[in-house]
């Protein structure tokens, strides 16, 4: 076996010869206590003290002014896009190297994605690619930026912080400001990551996090929208709670809202998990350092955070030399019960998105063939 040493290194790190998953949740804090409290008080559904507490914790952690608990990350992105003005028939700039939820959230608004390349170092949306695209296709009009090719409005830019590695936000923001395009951050994977000392998700108009079971902390299922724009935050709360006009006893809804509320039961789990976020972050950073020194001595490249950023090391990954090497690595590790997984297929390969406008995707295609996730769970 070619990767025997890597396999036994990972088995040693997790002190196990059994199946080692990519990422599993760990419950070592107040999870049971808060869940029982929720049941004992009968507030298990979409109103309750833990929903409020969760939203407060999220504003503190992300250093933002307003946070909205939602049922999952995907619906959070859907609503965040609507909040910045994405309408039916519009277009949204994003990356093709992402999880499908990023792009589905665009499509749920009746808008189409424009797929632009990622940077080689961050694996997230490339400011240079966005600039080059807009120089050719962008046209500034009174009400925003239009795509000269399709005559459609480009009403948002949706970068994704891949595996918790922050996108080059300053450069991206500078370009989007010139072209009057608001940024929504898909920060689903990057809770705890920082870009120049700012939490990811707090830099664009809005940011969205996921609390799905595979993320760094989980609420079973859930999401959060965060923003420094209080008006947008309040509008987000209202849209995700059926657009009900506040009133003591009357039901009046003045636009098409959603039931995207996070149940209190899930929020209680999220609160307990968030209390441990810092210890999870340092635990994962230790593992990343172990991996780094091991892989530095081999022919495999371990991916680390870029200068001026802090990654949460949610899912750690290596870069193999080529597709063939990658496939051998995947086969050997998984046969030894060490779970590894290739990065996503590029979104324009999916039947729903083949027709979408895109650039050359040289970096995305390079990474698609080489990046593999390796076990990254918090170790007890
Ligand atoms: C997990 C994830 C989401 C969506 O989160 P859900 O809570 O599962 O809906 C969105 N974007 C990315 C990049 C993700 O990894």
mmCIF file of C-alpha atoms and ligand atoms in Angstrom:
data_model
loop_
_atom_site.group_PDB
_atom_site.id
_atom_site.type_symbol
_atom_site.label_atom_id
_atom_site.label_comp_id
_atom_site.label_asym_id
_atom_site.label_seq_id
_atom_site.Cartn_x
_atom_site.Cartn_y
_atom_site.Cartn_z
ATOM 1 C CA UNK A 1 0.000 0.000 0.000
ATOM 2 C CA UNK A 2 1.279 3.372 -1.031
ATOM 3 C CA UNK A 3 -0.366 5.388 1.758
ATOM 4 C CA UNK A 4 0.143 2.944 4.610
ATOM 5 C CA UNK A 5 2.010 5.458 6.764
ATOM 6 C CA UNK A 6 -0.678 8.097 6.338
ATOM 7 C CA UNK A 7 -3.353 5.598 7.322
ATOM 8 C CA UNK A 8 -1.577 4.537 10.491
ATOM 9 C CA UNK A 9 -0.805 8.169 11.343
ATOM 10 C CA UNK A 10 -4.524 9.010 11.180
ATOM 11 C CA UNK A 11 -5.447 5.891 13.161
ATOM 12 C CA UNK A 12 -2.973 6.964 15.843
ATOM 13 C CA UNK A 13 -4.348 10.485 15.958
ATOM 14 C CA UNK A 14 -7.825 9.135 16.655
ATOM 15 C CA UNK A 15 -6.537 6.227 18.697
ATOM 16 C CA UNK A 16 -8.693 3.815 16.712
ATOM 17 C CA UNK A 17 -8.516 0.999 14.194
ATOM 18 C CA UNK A 18 -12.284 1.053 13.751
ATOM 19 C CA UNK A 19 -14.124 3.256 11.269
ATOM 20 C CA UNK A 20 -12.950 6.872 11.527
ATOM 21 C CA UNK A 21 -15.524 9.315 10.095
ATOM 22 C CA UNK A 22 -14.696 12.641 8.441
ATOM 23 C CA UNK A 23 -16.480 14.635 11.086
ATOM 24 C CA UNK A 24 -18.705 13.629 13.939
ATOM 25 C CA UNK A 25 -20.491 15.838 16.457
ATOM 26 C CA UNK A 26 -19.440 15.674 20.078
ATOM 27 C CA UNK A 27 -21.658 16.335 23.079
ATOM 28 C CA UNK A 28 -19.608 16.957 26.203
ATOM 29 C CA UNK A 29 -21.276 20.064 27.644
ATOM 30 C CA UNK A 30 -24.762 21.157 28.638
ATOM 31 C CA UNK A 31 -26.547 19.485 25.712
ATOM 32 C CA UNK A 32 -28.635 17.037 27.754
ATOM 33 C CA UNK A 33 -29.367 19.591 30.459
ATOM 34 C CA UNK A 34 -30.678 22.203 28.013
ATOM 35 C CA UNK A 35 -32.675 19.643 26.031
ATOM 36 C CA UNK A 36 -34.355 18.441 29.227
ATOM 37 C CA UNK A 37 -35.040 22.033 30.235
ATOM 38 C CA UNK A 38 -36.747 22.598 26.900
ATOM 39 C CA UNK A 39 -38.960 19.580 27.367
ATOM 40 C CA UNK A 40 -39.715 20.410 31.003
ATOM 41 C CA UNK A 41 -40.836 23.940 30.114
ATOM 42 C CA UNK A 42 -42.933 22.665 27.171
ATOM 43 C CA UNK A 43 -41.353 25.243 24.833
ATOM 44 C CA UNK A 44 -40.111 22.749 22.248
ATOM 45 C CA UNK A 45 -41.240 24.545 19.115
ATOM 46 C CA UNK A 46 -40.494 27.803 17.363
ATOM 47 C CA UNK A 47 -40.819 30.191 20.307
ATOM 48 C CA UNK A 48 -38.651 29.941 23.379
ATOM 49 C CA UNK A 49 -35.847 31.252 25.504
ATOM 50 C CA UNK A 50 -33.143 29.209 23.774
ATOM 51 C CA UNK A 51 -33.953 30.695 20.371
ATOM 52 C CA UNK A 52 -33.366 34.157 21.852
ATOM 53 C CA UNK A 53 -30.237 33.026 23.668
ATOM 54 C CA UNK A 54 -28.884 31.369 20.521
ATOM 55 C CA UNK A 55 -29.387 34.578 18.541
ATOM 56 C CA UNK A 56 -27.583 36.576 21.248
ATOM 57 C CA UNK A 57 -24.690 34.115 21.317
ATOM 58 C CA UNK A 58 -24.379 34.319 17.541
ATOM 59 C CA UNK A 59 -24.185 38.126 17.517
ATOM 60 C CA UNK A 60 -21.454 37.953 20.180
ATOM 61 C CA UNK A 61 -19.452 35.238 18.434
ATOM 62 C CA UNK A 62 -19.651 36.887 15.014
ATOM 63 C CA UNK A 63 -19.366 40.449 16.377
ATOM 64 C CA UNK A 64 -22.503 41.492 14.525
ATOM 65 C CA UNK A 65 -25.535 43.536 15.522
ATOM 66 C CA UNK A 66 -28.335 41.148 14.643
ATOM 67 C CA UNK A 67 -28.770 37.429 14.188
ATOM 68 C CA UNK A 68 -31.749 35.381 13.030
ATOM 69 C CA UNK A 69 -32.110 31.696 13.892
ATOM 70 C CA UNK A 70 -33.420 29.663 10.962
ATOM 71 C CA UNK A 71 -34.323 26.077 10.225
ATOM 72 C CA UNK A 72 -31.182 25.352 8.196
ATOM 73 C CA UNK A 73 -28.326 27.061 6.414
ATOM 74 C CA UNK A 74 -29.815 26.666 2.952
ATOM 75 C CA UNK A 75 -32.995 28.585 3.808
ATOM 76 C CA UNK A 76 -30.838 31.168 5.578
ATOM 77 C CA UNK A 77 -28.944 31.824 2.348
ATOM 78 C CA UNK A 78 -32.193 31.869 0.381
ATOM 79 C CA UNK A 79 -33.621 34.593 2.621
ATOM 80 C CA UNK A 80 -30.340 36.546 2.863
ATOM 81 C CA UNK A 81 -30.264 36.798 -0.935
ATOM 82 C CA UNK A 82 -33.843 38.019 -0.997
ATOM 83 C CA UNK A 83 -32.958 40.595 1.691
ATOM 84 C CA UNK A 84 -30.257 42.188 -0.461
ATOM 85 C CA UNK A 85 -32.726 42.398 -3.347
ATOM 86 C CA UNK A 86 -32.297 39.229 -5.389
ATOM 87 C CA UNK A 87 -35.459 38.878 -7.462
ATOM 88 C CA UNK A 88 -36.815 36.430 -9.994
ATOM 89 C CA UNK A 89 -34.829 36.598 -13.231
ATOM 90 C CA UNK A 90 -31.726 38.132 -11.609
ATOM 91 C CA UNK A 91 -28.234 36.688 -11.554
ATOM 92 C CA UNK A 92 -25.893 35.997 -8.637
ATOM 93 C CA UNK A 93 -22.112 35.600 -8.873
ATOM 94 C CA UNK A 94 -20.788 32.581 -7.008
ATOM 95 C CA UNK A 95 -18.224 29.781 -7.231
ATOM 96 C CA UNK A 96 -18.743 26.400 -8.909
ATOM 97 C CA UNK A 97 -16.508 24.732 -6.326
ATOM 98 C CA UNK A 98 -19.034 24.531 -3.494
ATOM 99 C CA UNK A 99 -21.696 22.378 -1.901
ATOM 100 C CA UNK A 100 -24.932 22.361 -3.900
ATOM 101 C CA UNK A 101 -26.866 24.287 -1.206
ATOM 102 C CA UNK A 102 -25.084 27.538 -2.125
ATOM 103 C CA UNK A 103 -26.430 27.381 -5.654
ATOM 104 C CA UNK A 104 -29.843 25.939 -4.799
ATOM 105 C CA UNK A 105 -30.430 28.959 -2.538
ATOM 106 C CA UNK A 106 -29.930 31.178 -5.598
ATOM 107 C CA UNK A 107 -32.302 29.082 -7.710
ATOM 108 C CA UNK A 108 -35.009 29.070 -4.992
ATOM 109 C CA UNK A 109 -35.211 32.842 -5.524
ATOM 110 C CA UNK A 110 -35.818 32.315 -9.240
ATOM 111 C CA UNK A 111 -32.340 33.688 -9.976
ATOM 112 C CA UNK A 112 -29.444 32.099 -11.906
ATOM 113 C CA UNK A 113 -25.867 31.577 -10.785
ATOM 114 C CA UNK A 114 -22.862 32.892 -12.677
ATOM 115 C CA UNK A 115 -19.960 30.570 -11.860
ATOM 116 C CA UNK A 116 -16.580 32.262 -11.481
ATOM 117 C CA UNK A 117 -13.265 30.695 -10.563
ATOM 118 C CA UNK A 118 -11.796 30.239 -7.100
ATOM 119 C CA UNK A 119 -8.365 31.223 -5.830
ATOM 120 C CA UNK A 120 -5.791 28.471 -5.577
ATOM 121 C CA UNK A 121 -4.815 29.409 -2.003
ATOM 122 C CA UNK A 122 -8.273 29.867 -0.412
ATOM 123 C CA UNK A 123 -10.353 27.574 -2.665
ATOM 124 C CA UNK A 124 -13.005 30.315 -2.391
ATOM 125 C CA UNK A 125 -14.363 32.860 -4.898
ATOM 126 C CA UNK A 126 -11.495 34.709 -6.597
ATOM 127 C CA UNK A 127 -11.654 38.533 -6.527
ATOM 128 C CA UNK A 128 -9.529 38.570 -9.675
ATOM 129 C CA UNK A 129 -11.978 36.307 -11.503
ATOM 130 C CA UNK A 130 -14.860 38.551 -10.437
ATOM 131 C CA UNK A 131 -12.995 41.655 -11.607
ATOM 132 C CA UNK A 132 -12.137 40.121 -14.976
ATOM 133 C CA UNK A 133 -15.705 38.985 -15.507
ATOM 134 C CA UNK A 134 -17.193 42.369 -14.649
ATOM 135 C CA UNK A 135 -14.716 44.210 -16.862
ATOM 136 C CA UNK A 136 -16.032 42.242 -19.822
ATOM 137 C CA UNK A 137 -19.697 41.737 -18.958
ATOM 138 C CA UNK A 138 -20.570 44.311 -16.295
ATOM 139 C CA UNK A 139 -22.579 47.442 -17.006
ATOM 140 C CA UNK A 140 -23.419 49.914 -14.257
ATOM 141 C CA UNK A 141 -26.908 51.304 -14.504
ATOM 142 C CA UNK A 142 -28.947 53.532 -12.198
ATOM 143 C CA UNK A 143 -30.353 50.607 -10.193
ATOM 144 C CA UNK A 144 -27.276 48.395 -10.105
ATOM 145 C CA UNK A 145 -25.007 46.174 -12.160
ATOM 146 C CA UNK A 146 -26.226 44.384 -15.285
ATOM 147 C CA UNK A 147 -24.787 41.550 -17.322
ATOM 148 C CA UNK A 148 -24.265 42.815 -20.894
ATOM 149 C CA UNK A 149 -24.547 39.300 -22.264
ATOM 150 C CA UNK A 150 -27.945 38.466 -20.753
ATOM 151 C CA UNK A 151 -29.264 41.952 -19.948
ATOM 152 C CA UNK A 152 -30.085 40.653 -16.476
ATOM 153 C CA UNK A 153 -29.354 42.321 -13.171
ATOM 154 C CA UNK A 154 -26.467 40.916 -11.127
ATOM 155 C CA UNK A 155 -28.037 41.545 -7.751
ATOM 156 C CA UNK A 156 -25.640 39.761 -5.372
ATOM 157 C CA UNK A 157 -22.278 38.101 -4.975
ATOM 158 C CA UNK A 158 -22.182 34.915 -2.876
ATOM 159 C CA UNK A 159 -18.659 33.795 -1.905
ATOM 160 C CA UNK A 160 -18.244 30.590 0.139
ATOM 161 C CA UNK A 161 -15.475 30.048 2.706
ATOM 162 C CA UNK A 162 -14.470 26.555 1.646
ATOM 163 C CA UNK A 163 -13.906 24.164 4.579
ATOM 164 C CA UNK A 164 -13.475 27.248 6.808
ATOM 165 C CA UNK A 165 -10.653 28.915 4.817
ATOM 166 C CA UNK A 166 -11.648 32.583 4.409
ATOM 167 C CA UNK A 167 -12.043 34.149 0.969
ATOM 168 C CA UNK A 168 -9.919 37.253 0.188
ATOM 169 C CA UNK A 169 -12.716 39.516 1.393
ATOM 170 C CA UNK A 170 -11.072 42.978 1.201
ATOM 171 C CA UNK A 171 -10.246 42.536 -2.469
ATOM 172 C CA UNK A 172 -13.665 41.064 -3.229
ATOM 173 C CA UNK A 173 -15.473 43.821 -1.364
ATOM 174 C CA UNK A 174 -13.505 46.538 -3.163
ATOM 175 C CA UNK A 175 -14.596 45.149 -6.532
ATOM 176 C CA UNK A 176 -18.209 44.555 -5.537
ATOM 177 C CA UNK A 177 -18.403 48.114 -4.151
ATOM 178 C CA UNK A 178 -17.263 49.534 -7.489
ATOM 179 C CA UNK A 179 -19.943 47.551 -9.284
ATOM 180 C CA UNK A 180 -22.608 48.158 -6.656
ATOM 181 C CA UNK A 181 -23.123 44.457 -5.942
ATOM 182 C CA UNK A 182 -23.997 43.465 -2.345
ATOM 183 C CA UNK A 183 -22.165 40.505 -0.812
ATOM 184 C CA UNK A 184 -23.809 37.655 1.071
ATOM 185 C CA UNK A 185 -21.258 35.323 2.683
ATOM 186 C CA UNK A 186 -21.979 31.614 2.638
ATOM 187 C CA UNK A 187 -20.224 31.070 5.956
ATOM 188 C CA UNK A 188 -21.944 27.720 6.515
ATOM 189 C CA UNK A 189 -18.594 25.968 6.972
ATOM 190 C CA UNK A 190 -16.641 28.725 8.665
ATOM 191 C CA UNK A 191 -18.031 29.415 12.138
ATOM 192 C CA UNK A 192 -15.008 30.555 14.158
ATOM 193 C CA UNK A 193 -12.877 31.512 11.142
ATOM 194 C CA UNK A 194 -11.468 35.022 10.877
ATOM 195 C CA UNK A 195 -10.339 37.289 8.086
ATOM 196 C CA UNK A 196 -8.032 40.076 9.312
ATOM 197 C CA UNK A 197 -9.431 39.642 12.833
ATOM 198 C CA UNK A 198 -13.025 39.868 11.628
ATOM 199 C CA UNK A 199 -15.260 36.812 11.949
ATOM 200 C CA UNK A 200 -16.298 35.399 8.585
ATOM 201 C CA UNK A 201 -19.969 36.134 7.978
ATOM 202 C CA UNK A 202 -19.622 39.652 9.437
ATOM 203 C CA UNK A 203 -17.937 41.251 6.425
ATOM 204 C CA UNK A 204 -20.579 41.161 3.701
ATOM 205 C CA UNK A 205 -24.062 42.716 3.964
ATOM 206 C CA UNK A 206 -25.194 39.430 5.520
ATOM 207 C CA UNK A 207 -23.564 36.124 6.446
ATOM 208 C CA UNK A 208 -25.126 32.711 6.894
ATOM 209 C CA UNK A 209 -24.041 29.794 9.083
ATOM 210 C CA UNK A 210 -25.185 26.176 9.189
ATOM 211 C CA UNK A 211 -25.650 23.996 12.276
ATOM 212 C CA UNK A 212 -26.198 20.756 10.415
ATOM 213 C CA UNK A 213 -24.885 17.585 12.059
ATOM 214 C CA UNK A 214 -21.630 17.572 10.087
ATOM 215 C CA UNK A 215 -20.618 21.168 10.850
ATOM 216 C CA UNK A 216 -18.215 22.334 13.583
ATOM 217 C CA UNK A 217 -21.109 22.720 16.039
ATOM 218 C CA UNK A 218 -24.604 21.386 15.489
ATOM 219 C CA UNK A 219 -28.199 21.972 16.478
ATOM 220 C CA UNK A 220 -29.249 18.728 14.794
ATOM 221 C CA UNK A 221 -30.298 20.952 11.919
ATOM 222 C CA UNK A 222 -30.329 24.718 11.823
ATOM 223 C CA UNK A 223 -28.875 27.930 10.540
ATOM 224 C CA UNK A 224 -28.275 31.560 11.401
ATOM 225 C CA UNK A 225 -28.266 34.765 9.396
ATOM 226 C CA UNK A 226 -26.027 37.493 10.853
ATOM 227 C CA UNK A 227 -25.640 41.135 9.881
ATOM 228 C CA UNK A 228 -24.491 44.553 11.052
ATOM 229 C CA UNK A 229 -27.465 46.091 9.252
ATOM 230 C CA UNK A 230 -30.143 46.046 11.964
ATOM 231 C CA UNK A 231 -32.936 46.919 9.525
ATOM 232 C CA UNK A 232 -32.046 43.954 7.307
ATOM 233 C CA UNK A 233 -31.793 41.713 10.371
ATOM 234 C CA UNK A 234 -35.259 42.680 11.552
ATOM 235 C CA UNK A 235 -36.624 42.166 8.048
ATOM 236 C CA UNK A 236 -34.964 38.736 8.053
ATOM 237 C CA UNK A 237 -36.668 37.771 11.300
ATOM 238 C CA UNK A 238 -40.000 38.929 9.912
ATOM 239 C CA UNK A 239 -39.648 37.110 6.574
ATOM 240 C CA UNK A 240 -38.596 33.856 8.253
ATOM 241 C CA UNK A 241 -41.551 34.018 10.656
ATOM 242 C CA UNK A 242 -44.326 34.148 8.020
ATOM 243 C CA UNK A 243 -44.122 37.946 7.546
ATOM 244 C CA UNK A 244 -46.581 38.446 10.365
ATOM 245 C CA UNK A 245 -47.274 42.031 11.331
ATOM 246 C CA UNK A 246 -46.794 42.161 15.118
ATOM 247 C CA UNK A 247 -50.134 42.261 16.927
ATOM 248 C CA UNK A 248 -51.385 40.818 20.209
ATOM 249 C CA UNK A 249 -54.044 38.581 18.680
ATOM 250 C CA UNK A 250 -54.585 39.265 15.007
ATOM 251 C CA UNK A 251 -53.095 37.359 12.114
ATOM 252 C CA UNK A 252 -52.107 39.714 9.374
ATOM 253 C CA UNK A 253 -49.267 39.003 6.956
ATOM 254 C CA UNK A 254 -48.404 41.722 4.492
ATOM 255 C CA UNK A 255 -46.132 39.774 2.115
ATOM 256 C CA UNK A 256 -45.133 36.238 1.207
ATOM 257 C CA UNK A 257 -43.101 35.017 4.181
ATOM 258 C CA UNK A 258 -41.648 31.657 5.134
ATOM 259 C CA UNK A 259 -41.856 29.329 8.084
ATOM 260 C CA UNK A 260 -38.084 29.035 8.444
ATOM 261 C CA UNK A 261 -37.997 29.225 12.249
ATOM 262 C CA UNK A 262 -35.523 27.187 14.258
ATOM 263 C CA UNK A 263 -37.364 25.144 16.890
ATOM 264 C CA UNK A 264 -36.406 25.866 20.499
ATOM 265 C CA UNK A 265 -35.434 22.194 20.888
ATOM 266 C CA UNK A 266 -32.731 22.652 18.267
ATOM 267 C CA UNK A 267 -31.720 26.030 19.667
ATOM 268 C CA UNK A 268 -31.132 24.477 23.098
ATOM 269 C CA UNK A 269 -28.688 22.012 21.550
ATOM 270 C CA UNK A 270 -27.014 24.834 19.615
ATOM 271 C CA UNK A 271 -26.539 26.925 22.779
ATOM 272 C CA UNK A 272 -24.820 24.059 24.569
ATOM 273 C CA UNK A 273 -22.611 23.424 21.540
ATOM 274 C CA UNK A 274 -21.672 27.086 21.100
ATOM 275 C CA UNK A 275 -20.467 27.174 24.714
ATOM 276 C CA UNK A 276 -17.775 24.741 23.581
ATOM 277 C CA UNK A 277 -16.901 26.397 20.284
ATOM 278 C CA UNK A 278 -13.580 27.793 21.513
ATOM 279 C CA UNK A 279 -12.416 24.485 22.919
ATOM 280 C CA UNK A 280 -13.447 22.740 19.672
ATOM 281 C CA UNK A 281 -11.493 25.332 17.684
ATOM 282 C CA UNK A 282 -8.282 24.849 19.644
ATOM 283 C CA UNK A 283 -8.692 21.070 19.662
ATOM 284 C CA UNK A 284 -8.984 21.089 15.852
ATOM 285 C CA UNK A 285 -6.070 23.495 15.492
ATOM 286 C CA UNK A 286 -3.897 21.023 17.421
ATOM 287 C CA UNK A 287 -4.888 18.250 15.017
ATOM 288 C CA UNK A 288 -4.154 20.534 12.054
ATOM 289 C CA UNK A 289 -0.652 21.151 13.424
ATOM 290 C CA UNK A 290 -0.071 17.407 13.837
ATOM 291 C CA UNK A 291 -1.219 16.812 10.275
ATOM 292 C CA UNK A 292 0.929 19.676 8.988
ATOM 293 C CA UNK A 293 4.156 18.346 10.459
ATOM 294 C CA UNK A 294 3.369 14.817 9.309
ATOM 295 C CA UNK A 295 2.481 15.756 5.735
ATOM 296 C CA UNK A 296 5.394 18.218 5.438
ATOM 297 C CA UNK A 297 7.643 15.182 5.617
ATOM 298 C CA UNK A 298 5.711 13.359 2.860
ATOM 299 C CA UNK A 299 4.860 14.048 -0.764
ATOM 300 C CA UNK A 300 1.319 15.105 0.123
ATOM 301 C CA UNK A 301 0.398 18.738 0.638
ATOM 302 C CA UNK A 302 -1.714 19.592 3.698
ATOM 303 C CA UNK A 303 -3.868 22.702 3.256
ATOM 304 C CA UNK A 304 -3.339 25.449 5.845
ATOM 305 C CA UNK A 305 -4.794 28.894 6.500
ATOM 306 C CA UNK A 306 -3.563 31.822 4.398
ATOM 307 C CA UNK A 307 -1.758 34.895 5.840
ATOM 308 C CA UNK A 308 -3.966 37.332 7.814
ATOM 309 C CA UNK A 309 -6.627 34.687 8.328
ATOM 310 C CA UNK A 310 -7.593 32.120 10.899
ATOM 311 C CA UNK A 311 -9.301 28.972 9.664
ATOM 312 C CA UNK A 312 -11.629 26.979 11.891
ATOM 313 C CA UNK A 313 -10.219 23.778 10.331
ATOM 314 C CA UNK A 314 -13.740 22.416 10.054
ATOM 315 C CA UNK A 315 -12.861 19.838 7.395
ATOM 316 C CA UNK A 316 -9.157 19.402 6.861
ATOM 317 C CA UNK A 317 -7.834 18.439 3.467
ATOM 318 C CA UNK A 318 -4.840 17.375 1.470
ATOM 319 C CA UNK A 319 -3.916 18.030 -2.129
ATOM 320 C CA UNK A 320 -2.746 14.995 -4.104
ATOM 321 C CA UNK A 321 -0.449 15.280 -7.103
ATOM 322 C CA UNK A 322 -3.023 14.277 -9.702
ATOM 323 C CA UNK A 323 -6.303 12.479 -10.266
ATOM 324 C CA UNK A 324 -4.666 9.053 -10.360
ATOM 325 C CA UNK A 325 -2.865 9.574 -7.058
ATOM 326 C CA UNK A 326 -6.080 10.917 -5.575
ATOM 327 C CA UNK A 327 -8.014 7.813 -6.528
ATOM 328 C CA UNK A 328 -5.386 5.522 -5.032
ATOM 329 C CA UNK A 329 -5.428 7.595 -1.838
ATOM 330 C CA UNK A 330 -9.242 7.426 -1.644
ATOM 331 C CA UNK A 331 -9.318 3.689 -2.277
ATOM 332 C CA UNK A 332 -6.607 2.764 0.225
ATOM 333 C CA UNK A 333 -7.805 4.974 3.079
ATOM 334 C CA UNK A 334 -11.460 3.989 2.788
ATOM 335 C CA UNK A 335 -10.565 0.303 2.493
ATOM 336 C CA UNK A 336 -8.775 0.740 5.837
ATOM 337 C CA UNK A 337 -11.887 2.361 7.392
ATOM 338 C CA UNK A 338 -10.260 5.774 7.442
ATOM 339 C CA UNK A 339 -12.932 7.903 5.803
ATOM 340 C CA UNK A 340 -11.754 10.289 3.104
ATOM 341 C CA UNK A 341 -13.799 12.028 0.423
ATOM 342 C CA UNK A 342 -13.053 14.031 -2.706
ATOM 343 C CA UNK A 343 -14.106 17.676 -2.863
ATOM 344 C CA UNK A 344 -17.409 18.378 -4.637
ATOM 345 C CA UNK A 345 -17.896 18.068 -8.378
ATOM 346 C CA UNK A 346 -18.130 21.513 -9.929
ATOM 347 C CA UNK A 347 -21.682 22.833 -9.936
ATOM 348 C CA UNK A 348 -21.939 23.306 -13.714
ATOM 349 C CA UNK A 349 -21.595 19.537 -14.075
ATOM 350 C CA UNK A 350 -24.970 19.074 -12.337
ATOM 351 C CA UNK A 351 -27.933 18.793 -14.713
ATOM 352 C CA UNK A 352 -29.750 21.777 -13.151
ATOM 353 C CA UNK A 353 -26.812 24.107 -13.698
ATOM 354 C CA UNK A 354 -25.109 23.005 -16.928
ATOM 355 C CA UNK A 355 -26.523 25.928 -18.919
ATOM 356 C CA UNK A 356 -25.224 28.627 -16.554
ATOM 357 C CA UNK A 357 -22.707 31.246 -17.597
ATOM 358 C CA UNK A 358 -19.174 30.622 -16.302
ATOM 359 C CA UNK A 359 -15.531 31.454 -16.830
ATOM 360 C CA UNK A 360 -12.724 28.989 -17.577
ATOM 361 C CA UNK A 361 -12.522 27.529 -14.045
ATOM 362 C CA UNK A 362 -8.866 26.539 -14.328
ATOM 363 C CA UNK A 363 -8.233 26.623 -10.563
ATOM 364 C CA UNK A 364 -11.551 25.001 -9.694
ATOM 365 C CA UNK A 365 -10.864 22.147 -12.115
ATOM 366 C CA UNK A 366 -7.344 21.688 -10.751
ATOM 367 C CA UNK A 367 -8.637 21.472 -7.175
ATOM 368 C CA UNK A 368 -11.601 19.301 -8.127
ATOM 369 C CA UNK A 369 -9.174 16.579 -9.230
ATOM 370 C CA UNK A 370 -6.832 16.776 -6.245
ATOM 371 C CA UNK A 371 -8.442 17.871 -2.988
ATOM 372 C CA UNK A 372 -9.480 15.201 -0.509
ATOM 373 C CA UNK A 373 -10.966 15.661 2.959
ATOM 374 C CA UNK A 374 -9.469 13.652 5.794
ATOM 375 C CA UNK A 375 -10.821 12.864 9.294
ATOM 376 C CA UNK A 376 -11.179 16.159 11.177
ATOM 377 C CA UNK A 377 -13.362 15.510 14.223
ATOM 378 C CA UNK A 378 -12.742 17.068 17.606
ATOM 379 C CA UNK A 379 -10.746 14.508 19.594
ATOM 380 C CA UNK A 380 -11.714 13.734 23.177
HETATM 381 C C1 LIG B 1 -23.708 22.859 4.972
HETATM 382 C C2 LIG B 1 -23.677 23.891 3.921
HETATM 383 C C3 LIG B 1 -24.805 24.666 3.584
HETATM 384 C C4 LIG B 1 -26.188 24.445 4.033
HETATM 385 O O1 LIG B 1 -26.461 24.094 5.258
HETATM 386 P P1 LIG B 1 -27.737 23.246 5.701
HETATM 387 O O2 LIG B 1 -27.857 23.695 7.126
HETATM 388 O O3 LIG B 1 -27.380 21.808 5.567
HETATM 389 O O4 LIG B 1 -28.898 23.657 4.886
HETATM 390 C C5 LIG B 1 -24.656 25.667 2.659
HETATM 391 N N1 LIG B 1 -23.492 25.916 2.064
HETATM 392 C C6 LIG B 1 -22.403 25.175 2.330
HETATM 393 C C7 LIG B 1 -21.145 25.501 1.620
HETATM 394 C C8 LIG B 1 -22.455 24.130 3.252
HETATM 395 O O5 LIG B 1 -21.364 23.398 3.477
#
